[in-house]
Each structure stands twice: as structure tokens, then as C-alpha cells.
Coordinates of C-alpha atoms in Angstrom, one line a residue:
M323 CA 18.8 -28.0 40.1
R324 CA 18.3 -29.0 36.5
T325 CA 16.7 -25.7 35.6
I326 CA 19.7 -23.8 37.1
C327 CA 22.1 -25.9 35.0
I328 CA 20.1 -25.2 31.8
Y329 CA 20.3 -21.4 32.5
L330 CA 24.0 -21.6 33.2
L331 CA 24.4 -23.4 29.9
L332 CA 22.5 -20.7 28.1
L333 CA 24.5 -18.0 29.8
T334 CA 27.8 -19.7 28.8
L335 CA 26.7 -20.1 25.2
S336 CA 25.3 -16.5 25.0
A337 CA 28.6 -15.1 26.0
L338 CA 30.3 -16.9 23.2
A339 CA 27.7 -16.2 20.5
F340 CA 28.3 -12.8 20.0
G341 CA 32.4 -9.0 -9.2
A342 CA 34.1 -6.3 -10.9
D343 CA 31.1 -5.5 -13.1
N344 CA 28.8 -5.1 -10.1
P345 CA 27.8 -1.5 -9.7
I346 CA 27.9 -1.7 -5.9
N347 CA 31.4 -3.1 -6.0
S348 CA 32.5 -0.4 -8.5
R349 CA 31.1 2.3 -6.2
Q350 CA 32.9 0.7 -3.3
N351 CA 36.2 0.7 -5.1
Q352 CA 35.8 4.4 -6.1
A353 CA 35.1 5.4 -2.5
A354 CA 37.6 3.3 -0.6
P355 CA 41.4 3.8 -0.2
A356 CA 43.4 1.2 -2.1
K357 CA 44.7 -0.6 1.1
M358 CA 41.3 -0.8 2.9
A359 CA 40.3 -4.3 3.6
Y360 CA 36.8 -5.6 3.1
P361 CA 36.7 -9.1 4.6
Q362 CA 33.9 -11.4 3.3
T363 CA 31.8 -13.4 5.7
D364 CA 32.3 -17.1 6.0
D365 CA 30.2 -19.6 4.1
Y366 CA 28.0 -20.6 7.1
T367 CA 27.1 -17.0 7.8
F368 CA 26.5 -16.2 4.2
I369 CA 24.1 -19.0 3.5
R370 CA 22.1 -18.2 6.7
R371 CA 22.0 -14.5 5.9
L372 CA 21.1 -15.1 2.2
M373 CA 18.3 -17.6 2.9
L374 CA 16.7 -15.6 5.8
D375 CA 16.9 -12.4 3.8
T376 CA 15.7 -13.8 0.5
T377 CA 13.3 -16.6 1.5
G378 CA 12.6 -15.9 5.2
T379 CA 13.5 -19.5 6.1
L380 CA 16.5 -21.4 7.5
P381 CA 18.5 -23.4 5.0
N382 CA 18.4 -27.2 5.1
P383 CA 21.4 -28.6 7.1
N384 CA 22.3 -31.0 4.3
R385 CA 22.3 -28.0 1.8
V386 CA 24.5 -26.1 4.2
S387 CA 27.1 -28.8 4.4
Q388 CA 27.0 -29.3 0.6
F389 CA 27.5 -25.5 0.1
V390 CA 30.3 -25.2 2.6
N391 CA 32.2 -28.2 1.1
D392 CA 31.7 -27.0 -2.5
Q393 CA 35.0 -25.8 -3.9
N394 CA 33.5 -24.1 -6.9
P395 CA 34.5 -20.4 -6.9
N396 CA 31.1 -19.4 -8.2
K397 CA 29.1 -21.3 -5.6
R398 CA 27.8 -18.1 -3.9
A399 CA 26.4 -16.8 -7.2
R400 CA 24.8 -20.2 -7.9
L401 CA 23.3 -20.2 -4.4
I402 CA 21.8 -16.8 -4.9
D403 CA 20.2 -17.9 -8.2
E404 CA 18.9 -21.0 -6.4
A405 CA 17.3 -18.8 -3.7
L406 CA 15.8 -16.4 -6.2
A407 CA 14.2 -19.3 -8.1
S408 CA 12.7 -21.0 -5.1
D409 CA 9.1 -21.2 -4.1
A410 CA 10.1 -19.9 -0.6
F411 CA 11.2 -16.7 -2.4
N412 CA 7.7 -16.4 -3.9
N413 CA 6.2 -16.8 -0.5
R414 CA 8.4 -14.3 1.2
W415 CA 8.1 -11.6 -1.4
T416 CA 4.4 -12.0 -1.9
A417 CA 4.2 -11.4 1.9
F418 CA 6.4 -8.3 1.3
F419 CA 3.8 -6.8 -1.0
D420 CA 0.9 -8.0 1.2
E421 CA 2.4 -5.9 4.0
M422 CA 3.3 -3.0 1.8
F423 CA -0.3 -2.7 0.8
S424 CA -1.7 -3.7 4.2
N425 CA -3.7 -6.5 2.5
Q426 CA -6.7 -7.3 4.7
T427 CA -10.4 -8.0 4.5
L428 CA -12.8 -5.6 6.0
F429 CA -16.2 -6.7 4.8
D430 CA -16.5 -10.1 3.0
P431 CA -16.7 -13.0 5.5
G432 CA -14.9 -15.5 3.2
A433 CA -11.9 -13.1 2.8
K434 CA -12.2 -13.4 -1.0
S435 CA -11.2 -9.8 -1.6
R436 CA -8.0 -10.2 0.4
N437 CA -7.2 -13.6 -1.1
E438 CA -7.7 -12.5 -4.7
F439 CA -5.4 -9.5 -4.2
H440 CA -2.9 -11.8 -2.6
K441 CA -3.1 -14.0 -5.8
L442 CA -2.6 -11.0 -8.0
L443 CA 0.6 -10.0 -6.1
R444 CA 1.8 -13.6 -6.0
E445 CA 1.4 -14.1 -9.7
G446 CA 3.6 -11.0 -10.3
V447 CA 6.3 -12.4 -8.0
I448 CA 6.3 -15.9 -9.4
N449 CA 6.5 -14.7 -13.0
D450 CA 8.8 -11.8 -12.2
T451 CA 6.4 -9.6 -13.9
G452 CA 7.6 -6.0 -14.3
W453 CA 6.6 -4.0 -11.3
D454 CA 5.2 -1.3 -13.5
E455 CA 2.8 -3.9 -15.1
T456 CA 1.7 -5.2 -11.7
A457 CA 1.2 -1.6 -10.5
R458 CA -1.0 -0.7 -13.5
K459 CA -3.1 -3.8 -12.8
I460 CA -3.7 -2.6 -9.3
L461 CA -4.3 1.0 -10.2
T462 CA -6.7 0.4 -13.1
Y463 CA -8.7 -2.6 -12.1
S464 CA -12.4 -2.3 -12.7
G465 CA -15.1 -5.0 -12.5
P466 CA -16.8 -7.0 -9.7
I467 CA -15.1 -6.2 -6.4
L468 CA -14.9 -10.0 -5.6
N469 CA -13.6 -10.9 -9.0
E470 CA -10.7 -13.2 -9.7
K471 CA -7.4 -11.3 -8.9
S472 CA -9.3 -8.2 -8.1
S473 CA -7.4 -5.3 -6.6
F474 CA -10.4 -3.7 -5.0
V475 CA -8.9 -4.4 -1.6
F476 CA -6.3 -1.7 -2.4
W477 CA -9.0 0.9 -2.5
Q478 CA -11.4 -0.4 0.2
T479 CA -9.6 0.9 3.3
Q480 CA -10.1 4.5 2.4
I481 CA -13.7 3.9 1.4
M482 CA -14.4 2.2 4.8
D483 CA -12.5 4.8 6.8
S484 CA -14.5 7.8 5.7
E485 CA -18.1 8.4 4.7
F486 CA -17.2 11.7 3.0
R487 CA -16.3 11.2 -0.7
L488 CA -13.7 14.0 -1.0
D489 CA -11.8 12.6 2.0
Q490 CA -11.9 9.2 0.4
L491 CA -10.4 10.5 -2.8
D492 CA -7.7 12.4 -0.9
D493 CA -6.9 9.4 1.3
Q494 CA -6.5 7.2 -1.8
V495 CA -4.1 9.7 -3.4
A496 CA -2.0 9.9 -0.3
Y497 CA -1.9 6.1 -0.2
I498 CA -0.8 5.9 -3.8
T499 CA 2.1 8.4 -3.4
D500 CA 3.1 6.7 -0.2
T501 CA 3.3 3.2 -1.6
F502 CA 4.2 3.7 -5.2
L503 CA 6.4 6.8 -4.9
G504 CA 7.6 6.7 -1.4
V505 CA 6.4 10.3 -0.8
Q506 CA 4.1 11.3 2.0
T507 CA 1.7 13.9 0.7
R508 CA -1.0 13.7 3.3
C509 CA 0.1 17.0 4.9
I510 CA -0.7 19.0 1.8
S511 CA -4.2 17.4 1.6
C512 CA -5.1 19.8 4.4
H513 CA -2.9 22.8 3.8
N514 CA -0.2 24.3 1.6
G515 CA 3.3 23.1 2.3
K516 CA 4.7 26.6 2.9
Y517 CA 5.1 27.6 6.6
H518 CA 4.4 24.0 7.6
L519 CA 7.0 21.6 6.1
E520 CA 10.3 23.7 6.2
G521 CA 13.1 21.4 7.4
I522 CA 10.9 18.4 7.0
N523 CA 10.3 18.1 3.2
E524 CA 11.7 20.9 1.0
D525 CA 9.9 19.7 -2.1
L526 CA 6.5 19.7 -0.4
V527 CA 7.2 23.2 1.0
T528 CA 6.7 24.4 -2.6
R529 CA 3.4 22.4 -3.1
K530 CA -0.1 23.7 -2.7
R531 CA -3.2 22.0 -1.5
S532 CA -4.8 22.7 -4.9
E533 CA -2.0 20.6 -6.5
F534 CA -3.0 17.7 -4.3
W535 CA -6.6 18.2 -5.5
G536 CA -5.4 17.8 -9.0
M537 CA -4.0 14.4 -8.1
A538 CA -7.3 13.4 -6.5
A539 CA -9.2 14.5 -9.6
F540 CA -7.6 11.5 -11.4
L541 CA -9.8 9.3 -9.1
A542 CA -13.0 11.3 -9.1
S543 CA -14.7 9.1 -11.7
T544 CA -14.3 5.9 -9.7
A545 CA -17.3 4.5 -7.8
I546 CA -18.9 1.5 -6.3
F547 CA -21.7 0.5 -8.6
I548 CA -24.7 -1.7 -8.0
D549 CA -25.4 -4.0 -10.9
E550 CA -29.2 -4.0 -11.1
A551 CA -29.2 -6.5 -13.9
A552 CA -27.5 -9.1 -11.7
I553 CA -30.0 -8.5 -8.9
E554 CA -32.9 -9.0 -11.4
A555 CA -31.4 -12.1 -12.8
A556 CA -31.0 -13.6 -9.3
E557 CA -34.6 -12.6 -8.4
E558 CA -36.0 -14.2 -11.5
S559 CA -34.2 -17.5 -10.8
E560 CA -35.4 -17.2 -7.2
S561 CA -31.8 -17.3 -6.0
E562 CA -30.6 -15.5 -2.9
V563 CA -29.0 -12.3 -3.8
D564 CA -25.4 -12.1 -2.5
Y565 CA -24.9 -8.3 -2.0
F566 CA -21.2 -8.5 -2.4
Q567 CA -21.5 -10.3 -5.8
V568 CA -23.4 -7.4 -7.4
L569 CA -20.9 -4.7 -6.3
Q570 CA -18.6 -3.4 -9.0
W571 CA -15.7 -1.0 -9.0
I572 CA -16.0 1.1 -12.1
D573 CA -14.9 4.3 -13.9
T574 CA -17.8 6.4 -15.0
D575 CA -15.6 7.9 -17.7
A576 CA -14.9 4.5 -19.4
A577 CA -16.3 4.3 -22.9
D578 CA -18.2 1.1 -22.1
F579 CA -19.8 2.4 -18.9
N580 CA -23.6 2.2 -19.0
P581 CA -25.2 4.3 -16.2
E582 CA -28.6 2.9 -16.9
S583 CA -27.6 -0.6 -15.8
G584 CA -27.5 0.3 -12.1
Y585 CA -26.7 3.0 -9.6
I586 CA -23.8 4.4 -7.6
E587 CA -23.8 3.2 -4.0
G588 CA -23.8 5.6 -1.2
Q589 CA -22.2 8.6 -2.8
E590 CA -24.9 10.0 -5.0
D591 CA -24.9 13.4 -3.2
Y592 CA -21.2 13.9 -3.5
F593 CA -20.3 12.1 -6.8
N594 CA -20.6 15.3 -8.8
N595 CA -20.7 13.5 -12.2
G596 CA -17.2 12.2 -11.7
E597 CA -15.5 15.6 -11.1
Y598 CA -13.5 16.6 -8.1
V599 CA -15.4 19.7 -6.9
A600 CA -13.3 21.3 -4.2
Q601 CA -16.2 22.7 -2.2
S602 CA -16.9 21.7 1.3
S603 CA -17.8 23.2 4.6
G604 CA -16.3 22.9 8.1
G605 CA -17.5 19.6 9.6
E606 CA -17.8 17.8 6.2
G607 CA -15.2 15.2 6.5
M608 CA -12.0 15.3 8.5
R609 CA -10.2 18.0 6.5
P610 CA -10.5 21.8 6.5
A611 CA -13.1 23.3 4.3
R612 CA -12.3 23.3 0.5
A613 CA -12.8 26.2 -1.8
G614 CA -11.6 25.7 -5.4
G615 CA -14.5 24.6 -7.6
V616 CA -14.1 22.0 -10.3
I617 CA -10.5 20.7 -10.3
Q618 CA -8.9 19.2 -13.4
P619 CA -6.6 16.1 -13.1
V620 CA -3.0 17.2 -13.2
Y621 CA 0.0 15.1 -12.0
M622 CA 1.5 17.2 -9.3
F623 CA 5.2 16.3 -9.9
T624 CA 5.3 16.8 -13.7
G625 CA 2.2 18.7 -14.8
E626 CA 1.0 15.8 -17.0
T627 CA -2.7 15.3 -17.8
P628 CA -4.8 12.5 -19.3
A629 CA -4.3 11.7 -23.0
P630 CA -7.2 11.5 -25.4
G631 CA -9.1 8.2 -25.0
E632 CA -7.7 7.4 -21.5
T633 CA -9.8 7.1 -18.4
R634 CA -8.5 9.2 -15.6
R635 CA -7.2 6.2 -13.7
E636 CA -5.5 4.8 -16.8
A637 CA -3.8 8.1 -17.2
L638 CA -2.7 8.2 -13.5
A639 CA -1.3 4.6 -13.8
R640 CA 0.6 5.5 -16.9
I641 CA 2.1 8.7 -15.5
V642 CA 3.0 7.2 -12.1
T643 CA 4.7 4.1 -13.5
A644 CA 6.7 6.3 -16.0
D645 CA 7.9 8.6 -13.2
R646 CA 11.5 7.8 -12.2
Q647 CA 10.5 8.1 -8.6
F648 CA 8.3 5.0 -9.1
A649 CA 11.4 3.0 -9.9
R650 CA 13.6 4.7 -7.3
N651 CA 11.0 4.0 -4.6
M652 CA 11.1 0.2 -5.2
V653 CA 14.9 0.2 -5.4
N654 CA 15.0 1.9 -2.0
R655 CA 12.5 -0.5 -0.4
I656 CA 14.4 -3.6 -1.6
W657 CA 17.8 -2.0 -0.6
A658 CA 16.3 -1.4 2.9
H659 CA 15.2 -5.0 3.1
Y660 CA 18.6 -6.4 2.4
F661 CA 20.8 -3.8 4.1
G662 CA 18.8 -2.9 7.1
E663 CA 18.0 0.7 6.0
G664 CA 17.3 2.4 2.7
F665 CA 19.2 5.1 0.9
V666 CA 16.3 7.2 2.2
N667 CA 14.7 6.5 5.6
P668 CA 11.9 6.0 6.2
V669 CA 11.2 4.4 2.9
N670 CA 8.1 6.5 2.4
G671 CA 9.9 9.7 3.4
F672 CA 11.5 10.9 0.1
D673 CA 12.1 14.6 -0.3
L674 CA 12.3 15.1 -4.1
A675 CA 14.1 18.4 -3.7
R676 CA 17.1 16.7 -2.1
L677 CA 17.8 13.7 -4.2
N678 CA 21.3 14.6 -5.2
N679 CA 24.1 17.1 -4.6
V680 CA 23.0 19.5 -7.3
S681 CA 19.4 19.8 -6.3
S682 CA 20.3 20.0 -2.6
A683 CA 22.9 22.7 -3.2
A684 CA 20.4 24.8 -5.0
I685 CA 18.4 25.2 -1.8
N686 CA 21.4 25.1 0.6
A687 CA 20.3 21.7 2.0
K688 CA 22.0 18.4 2.6
P689 CA 21.3 15.6 0.2
Q690 CA 18.9 13.1 1.6
P691 CA 20.1 9.7 0.2
Y692 CA 23.2 8.2 1.8
D693 CA 24.6 7.5 -1.7
S694 CA 22.5 9.1 -4.4
E695 CA 24.9 8.0 -7.2
L696 CA 24.6 4.3 -6.3
M697 CA 20.8 4.7 -5.8
E698 CA 20.5 6.1 -9.3
T699 CA 22.7 3.5 -10.8
I700 CA 20.6 0.7 -9.4
T701 CA 17.5 2.6 -10.5
D702 CA 18.8 2.7 -14.0
E703 CA 19.4 -1.1 -13.9
F704 CA 15.9 -1.7 -12.5
I705 CA 14.3 0.3 -15.4
A706 CA 16.5 -1.4 -18.0
S707 CA 15.5 -4.8 -16.7
G708 CA 11.8 -4.0 -17.3
Y709 CA 11.2 -3.2 -13.6
K710 CA 11.9 -6.8 -12.6
L711 CA 12.8 -7.5 -9.0
R712 CA 15.2 -10.4 -9.3
P713 CA 17.9 -8.7 -11.5
I714 CA 18.5 -5.9 -9.0
M715 CA 18.3 -8.3 -6.1
R716 CA 20.9 -10.4 -7.8
T717 CA 23.2 -7.4 -8.1
M718 CA 22.8 -6.5 -4.4
L719 CA 23.3 -10.1 -3.2
N720 CA 26.4 -10.7 -5.3
S721 CA 28.0 -7.5 -4.0
K722 CA 31.0 -7.4 -1.7
L723 CA 28.9 -5.1 0.5
Y724 CA 26.2 -7.6 1.1
Q725 CA 28.7 -10.4 1.7
L726 CA 30.8 -8.3 4.1
D727 CA 31.9 -9.6 7.4
Y728 CA 30.7 -6.5 9.3
E729 CA 31.7 -7.9 12.7
N730 CA 35.4 -8.2 11.8
L731 CA 36.1 -5.1 9.7
A732 CA 39.9 -4.7 9.3
D733 CA 39.6 -1.0 9.0
P734 CA 37.0 1.1 11.0
G735 CA 36.9 3.5 8.1
T736 CA 34.7 1.0 6.3
A737 CA 31.7 2.1 8.3
K738 CA 32.2 5.7 7.3
I739 CA 32.1 4.8 3.6
W740 CA 29.2 2.4 4.0
P741 CA 27.0 3.9 6.7
Y742 CA 24.5 1.1 6.4
W743 CA 27.0 -1.2 8.1
G744 CA 28.2 1.3 10.7
G745 CA 27.2 0.6 14.3
N746 CA 26.0 -2.9 13.4
R747 CA 22.9 -1.6 11.7
R748 CA 22.9 -4.6 9.5
V749 CA 22.2 -6.8 12.6
R750 CA 18.4 -7.0 12.9
R751 CA 15.9 -9.2 14.7
L752 CA 14.1 -11.7 12.4
E753 CA 10.5 -11.0 11.4
S754 CA 7.9 -12.9 13.4
E755 CA 7.2 -15.2 10.4
A756 CA 10.9 -16.1 10.1
I757 CA 11.2 -16.9 13.8
V758 CA 8.0 -19.1 13.9
D759 CA 9.0 -20.9 10.7
A760 CA 12.5 -21.5 12.2
L761 CA 11.0 -22.9 15.4
Y762 CA 8.8 -25.3 13.4
T763 CA 11.8 -26.3 11.3
V764 CA 14.2 -27.0 14.1
T765 CA 11.7 -28.9 16.2
G766 CA 10.3 -30.9 13.2
V767 CA 6.7 -30.0 14.1
D768 CA 4.2 -29.6 11.2
P769 CA 1.9 -26.6 12.0
H770 CA -0.9 -27.8 9.6
M771 CA -2.0 -24.2 8.9
M772 CA -5.3 -23.5 7.1
V773 CA -6.4 -20.1 5.7
T774 CA -9.9 -18.6 5.5
G775 CA -11.4 -19.0 2.1
L776 CA -8.5 -21.1 0.8
L777 CA -9.5 -24.6 1.9
D778 CA -9.0 -25.8 -1.7
E779 CA -5.3 -25.1 -1.4
G780 CA -4.9 -27.4 1.6
F781 CA -2.4 -26.9 4.4
K782 CA 0.2 -24.1 4.5
S783 CA 3.7 -25.2 5.6
S784 CA 5.1 -21.7 6.1
T785 CA 3.8 -18.6 7.9
W786 CA 5.0 -16.6 4.9
Q787 CA 2.1 -18.1 2.9
L788 CA -0.5 -16.5 5.1
P789 CA -2.2 -13.7 3.2
G790 CA -3.5 -11.8 6.2
S791 CA -2.6 -11.0 9.8
I792 CA -5.6 -12.9 11.2
E793 CA -4.4 -16.2 9.9
P794 CA -4.1 -19.1 10.4
N795 CA -7.7 -19.6 11.2
P796 CA -8.7 -22.1 13.9
Y797 CA -12.2 -21.9 12.4
A798 CA -11.2 -22.3 8.8
F799 CA -13.7 -25.2 8.4
Y800 CA -16.6 -23.2 9.7
D801 CA -18.5 -20.0 9.0
E802 CA -18.2 -18.2 12.3
E803 CA -21.2 -16.0 11.6
T804 CA -23.7 -18.8 10.7
G805 CA -22.0 -21.8 12.3
T806 CA -22.2 -23.8 9.1
Q807 CA -19.4 -26.2 8.2
L808 CA -17.5 -25.2 5.1
G809 CA -15.4 -28.4 4.8
N810 CA -14.8 -31.7 6.5
P811 CA -11.5 -31.8 8.4
A812 CA -11.4 -35.5 7.9
D813 CA -11.0 -34.9 4.2
Y814 CA -7.7 -33.2 4.9
G815 CA -6.4 -35.9 7.2
I816 CA -7.4 -34.1 10.4
E817 CA -8.5 -36.8 12.9
D818 CA -8.5 -34.6 16.0
T819 CA -10.2 -31.2 15.4
E820 CA -9.3 -29.9 18.8
D821 CA -5.6 -30.7 18.2
F822 CA -5.9 -28.9 14.8
M823 CA -7.4 -25.8 16.5
E824 CA -4.7 -25.8 19.2
R825 CA -2.0 -25.7 16.5
Q826 CA -3.7 -22.8 14.8
Y827 CA -4.0 -20.8 18.0
L828 CA -0.4 -21.6 19.0
T829 CA 0.9 -20.3 15.6
M830 CA -1.2 -17.1 15.9
D831 CA 0.0 -16.6 19.5
L832 CA 3.6 -17.0 18.5
L833 CA 3.3 -14.6 15.5
R834 CA 1.7 -12.1 17.8
L835 CA 4.4 -12.6 20.5
F836 CA 7.1 -11.7 17.9
G837 CA 5.4 -8.6 16.7
R838 CA 3.6 -9.5 13.5
G839 CA 1.1 -6.8 14.3
S840 CA -2.5 -6.5 13.0
R841 CA -3.5 -4.8 9.7
I842 CA -7.1 -4.7 10.7
D843 CA -6.5 -3.2 14.2
L844 CA -3.8 -0.9 12.7
I845 CA -1.1 -2.4 15.0
P846 CA 2.2 -2.0 13.2
R847 CA 4.8 -4.7 12.9
N848 CA 7.4 -4.6 15.7
N849 CA 10.7 -6.5 15.1
R850 CA 12.2 -5.6 18.4
T851 CA 12.9 -8.0 21.2
N852 CA 11.5 -7.2 24.6
I853 CA 11.0 -8.9 28.0
Q854 CA 7.8 -10.4 26.8
T855 CA 9.4 -12.2 23.9
A856 CA 12.4 -13.3 26.0
L857 CA 10.1 -14.8 28.6
G858 CA 7.9 -16.4 25.9
M859 CA 11.0 -18.0 24.4
M860 CA 12.2 -19.4 27.8
N861 CA 9.0 -20.3 29.6
G862 CA 6.0 -20.2 27.2
D863 CA 4.7 -22.6 24.6
I864 CA 8.1 -22.8 23.0
N865 CA 9.5 -24.2 26.2
N866 CA 6.7 -26.7 26.3
W867 CA 7.7 -27.9 22.8
L868 CA 11.4 -28.3 23.4
V869 CA 11.6 -29.5 27.0
L870 CA 8.3 -31.3 27.5
G871 CA 7.6 -32.5 24.0
G872 CA 4.4 -30.6 22.9
F873 CA 1.4 -31.9 20.9
D874 CA 0.2 -35.4 21.0
E875 CA 3.0 -36.9 18.9
N876 CA 5.6 -35.0 20.9
N877 CA 8.6 -33.3 19.3
P878 CA 9.4 -35.7 16.5
Y879 CA 12.9 -34.4 15.7
I880 CA 14.3 -34.0 19.2
E881 CA 12.7 -37.2 20.4
Q882 CA 14.5 -39.1 17.7
L883 CA 17.8 -37.4 18.3
A884 CA 17.7 -38.0 22.0
G885 CA 16.8 -41.6 21.3
Q886 CA 19.8 -42.0 19.0
H887 CA 22.0 -40.6 21.7
Q888 CA 20.6 -42.9 24.3
S889 CA 21.0 -46.0 22.1
G890 CA 24.6 -45.1 21.2
Q891 CA 23.8 -44.5 17.5
K892 CA 25.1 -40.9 17.9
T893 CA 27.9 -39.7 20.1
T894 CA 27.5 -36.5 22.3
D895 CA 29.8 -34.7 19.8
Q896 CA 27.7 -35.7 16.9
V897 CA 24.5 -34.6 18.6
I898 CA 26.1 -31.2 19.4
D899 CA 27.3 -30.7 15.8
E900 CA 23.9 -31.6 14.5
L901 CA 22.0 -29.3 16.7
Y902 CA 24.4 -26.3 16.1
L903 CA 24.1 -26.9 12.3
R904 CA 20.3 -27.2 12.4
V905 CA 19.6 -24.3 14.8
L906 CA 22.5 -21.8 14.3
I907 CA 23.7 -22.9 10.8
R908 CA 27.3 -23.2 11.9
Q909 CA 29.7 -25.5 13.8
P910 CA 30.3 -25.0 17.5
D911 CA 33.7 -23.7 18.5
A912 CA 36.0 -25.6 20.9
I913 CA 34.7 -23.7 24.0
E914 CA 31.1 -24.1 23.1
R915 CA 31.6 -27.8 22.4
A916 CA 33.3 -28.3 25.7
A917 CA 30.5 -26.6 27.6
A918 CA 27.7 -28.5 25.8
S919 CA 29.5 -31.8 26.1
S920 CA 30.2 -31.4 29.8
Y921 CA 26.5 -30.5 30.4
I922 CA 25.0 -33.4 28.4
G923 CA 27.5 -36.1 29.4
G924 CA 25.6 -39.4 29.2
N925 CA 22.2 -37.9 30.0
S926 CA 20.1 -38.0 26.8
E927 CA 17.3 -36.0 28.4
R928 CA 19.7 -33.0 28.3
V929 CA 19.7 -33.1 24.5
F930 CA 16.3 -31.3 24.9
D931 CA 18.0 -28.7 27.1
L932 CA 20.7 -28.0 24.5
L933 CA 18.1 -27.3 21.9
W934 CA 16.3 -25.0 24.3
A935 CA 19.5 -23.1 25.0
L936 CA 20.4 -22.7 21.4
V937 CA 17.0 -21.3 20.3
N938 CA 17.3 -18.8 23.2
L939 CA 20.6 -17.4 22.0
P940 CA 20.3 -13.9 20.4
E941 CA 22.1 -15.5 17.5
F942 CA 19.0 -17.5 16.7
L943 CA 16.7 -14.5 16.7
Y944 CA 18.9 -12.1 14.7
R945 CA 20.5 -11.9 11.3

């Protein structure tokens, strides 16, 4: 009977759930009729939307109350600055780049390559380093592959995926244009664009496979190099040679490269003295045979070539980051994050022949971006800021469009002017990390997460801090291959190792349930709710937490709240208000309050049920 009552409560609540100088505002004012109304969302909705979008976490209930009661007319701008300056922002946006580059470890057991790339990305976010500077660090890194803040992991996937060197180089170029430019060039790595890409990408229709080879030629001098001197030094000291420690990622056209100090690993037959020689036969690699001879490095989109004194990779990094499409791509990705879809979708689907009305008209095509003028205006701002993320985010977040009450538009014409908001596209399910963090937050349970290779950093408190999709690691204190212990759990305050491992598995299972995906297994992220996630929320481990307690110390927050209700310290209305604010970041309306109050009555055990009902509302899972 009690279960039936809980479900009835859930069904009842579910039915009820559902600046002048800002360039976005200026664009809005130009496009909109004078009398069209653009209602702004209420403070509760705004703070929840802002914090989940910008930090991936729920706001603290006390901070919510403080914000809502604040009478300062600039309080939203101040809250935006607070969110952008928070460490939670650093966690969320480092994770953004980890995912953008599919940061993962494929070969080193200690995950050092993944962790060092993560540190490089995080340093850029924390310091608001210009995106162009961070990109150049990624594209030009040379040195030991397991070095501090090495970006070798950026290159490793293509090396591991193919044994044929020309395919490796082609894959790396396609990856660079995809991530840094938002342009998918993989098609023309196999054939010319003409007769293949009409109606798909008009710019690539005009491109030839030989132009793609010119891009790959920028990378032809890169190689994995075995440092024989390091091997000899280890042997002389009778130390065990760590194979991974002697591998280097190098440019053979660098002035300081000494070919006598070692040898190129695994690609001697195809290295061709650092040249891209477009000669291959059928069956060599995964692409059609090549016939083009020695290819010189030429940037496909502008015709630029290396300058005197540059390595080829240095030239590519310089040219790519100076390309306006480099800035436009990042603006589009950030816009897509905050508004649900980009000016161009998918974000790596740019057609450079259809960027605006003029270029599109020249080929009798429709412009690709929803609003090319606004996209270019924000791109100008991004470049002028030194390619910094926070200034353009601040512009977006302070806009009327971002703060729009899209559920209560006074004029349906609004959706026609701002298609990003039409059809409730702005409503999206939270990412798996945001959901799991929110569950830990509202239940008051500490997940005690540990990461492979990062024991020295201690526990992680947010799933956004996890650098890879195989974390947290239940065996973080052990080398799974050798069985040796890497650290003592007791040194970290872990008294019950079994309980610790259970927590790690639970977090991993929850992240998997909500669609985090797997970079290693090439399983993409899935932010859609399905029957599996719904049943998991209602009947799985989450139900065990909320209704039965969960873990040895039980559910600390809800146990305390139920106890306060039972002892009379808090009334039923106070309990309801507190739970709504904590879980949904708002106050209950009169009908919701009446339903919840009638259900709980004087039964303190039903406080657990209300929490269960609230986290099972669509409102909890969506923003």
C-alpha cells in the first residue's frame, strides 16, 4: 500500500512540474517588432539554469535564498561572475575539453598520458589562457610522451588505430580539422569532393584529395623516437628500463633533432625522411591507393605554407589558430552548450561555402548558420579578447535570450526569431555527471572518488573532476596487472576497503546508466532518458539510497531531516520547503504543498518518500 501511495504522489507532482551593449540583445532588438515581449525567467529558474550550465552542479540552497532575496538590480551579473570564477567552473570546462578531445589512455597502465593532458587542459581553463595558445601547445608538443603536461594523448589514438603511416597522418589531419575548425574533412581523405558531397558540404565539393594530402604533409616529419641514450643510462645503472619512459614524440625537421641519438619506432619503412609520399597500393591501409608523389605542406583553406625557420607542425599550429574558422568553431561550440544547439549543427559540420548570405547566394544555396551576423559578432569579440572563454560566456549569460522564460513566451513569434528556443529545444536532459553530482548533493552522501594515477591529489568530490570515462577506479590503490599495492587506503582515512570499492562501482554504474559513454570503447555520450534510466531512478541503487538509507552510515541528510520532523524541530511545511529548495531549487506551489503535506502527515518515514518522488520528477533531470 505504501508503494502505491508513493507512486500516486509522484504522479501528482509530475503533472504539476511541467544590457543594451550586449551584442545578443542588440541583435534581438533589431529583429523583433517593438511590441514583442520577452519575459525573463524567475530568479529560482535562473540560478539553477546558470549553475547547471556553467558549473554542472546544483546551487547551494543557502546561496539560492540569498540570491532570490537580494534586491540589487545587478545581482544576476554578479552571480554570473561568481560562477565563472568558481572552481566548479574549472572542473566543468576541463571536462568539456577532455570530451572534445576524447581524452583517454590506451597504453600506459598508470594513465599518466591521459592525466597529463588533463592537467594541460585544466591549466588553460583555470588561467583563462587564450584558446589559441592552448591549441598551439597541443599541436606543437614534442618531448617524452609521458612528460609533464604532455599532449601526446592527442595524437595517440590515430597511431594506435592504424599500422599504416599514411593512414595515421590522414586520420590526424581529419581529427585536427574536426576539433579545431569544426570541419569534417575525412571524406576527401579518400576521394575528391566532386560528385560525392553535393548537397552535403558545398565547400568540400570543390576540394581535392591532393589538397588533403597537403594538410597531412604538415605532420609528415613527426615520429615516435626511441631514446637510446636513456636506455644505455638505465642499463649502466642496472635499473629496469621502463619502455614508456624512453619514447619521445619528435619533429625530425626541428633544428635540434639528432637522428644519431636513437631510432624511429615502427615506421622505418614508411617514414620517407619526413615527407608525405602519396604512393600506396590497394590493401595498404584502409584508404584507396594513392598516386601523387612527394606532397608539399599547403594549408587547404588559404594556401599558406611554412615560413623559414618553422617546423611543419609549428607552421600548421600558427596557420590554424590564425584562421577565423578556428575562433568561429569555438564560439559555435560554446553557444551550443548554453543554448542547446549551435549556430551550425552538428558543431563539427561547418560548410565554409555557406557561412553567410553573400557566399550562399553565390552558389544558390541557403546560409548554414541560424544567425550568421550574430555568430560573426561574437567571433569578433572572442578574437578581440585574446581567445579567452570567459568574456564571450559572460556576454551570452547576461543576454536577454539566455535569461528568457521560454515556457511562457508572450508572443509565439519569439520562437521564429530565435529558433534555438522554438519547440522547447532549450530544454535538455542533464549530463550524467550533473545528475550523479546532484544525487550525491541532495542525499548528502560523500562519494569518496579516487582516480588512477592521481592518488597524490586525494579524493574527488565531483564527477566533473574525473579525467577519463573509466573513472572512478575501485582499484585505484592497486596495480591491476601486477597486483602490487600503490598506496595505503588507511592513509586516506579509508577504514573499510570493501565499502570504498562499493562506492566507486556505484558511481561508475550511475554514470553509465545516465549515458556517460566510453571513450575507450567508442561508445558516445547519450543524454536521452529511456526506460532503463527511469527504472534505475525508481527502483535501482538510487532507490536504495533514498528509501532504505544506503551505505553503512545511511543517508546522512535525509536521516537528519526525518529525525527533525519526528522530534518536532521542523514542521511538515518546513520539511517540504527545504526539500523542494534542495532538490528542485524552487518553492512548491499551493497544490504541490497540499499534496505533499497530505501524504506525509505525521509520518516521518514518508519524508524519504517525498525526496524519492522529487528526484524522480522530470524537472530534476532536465534543465
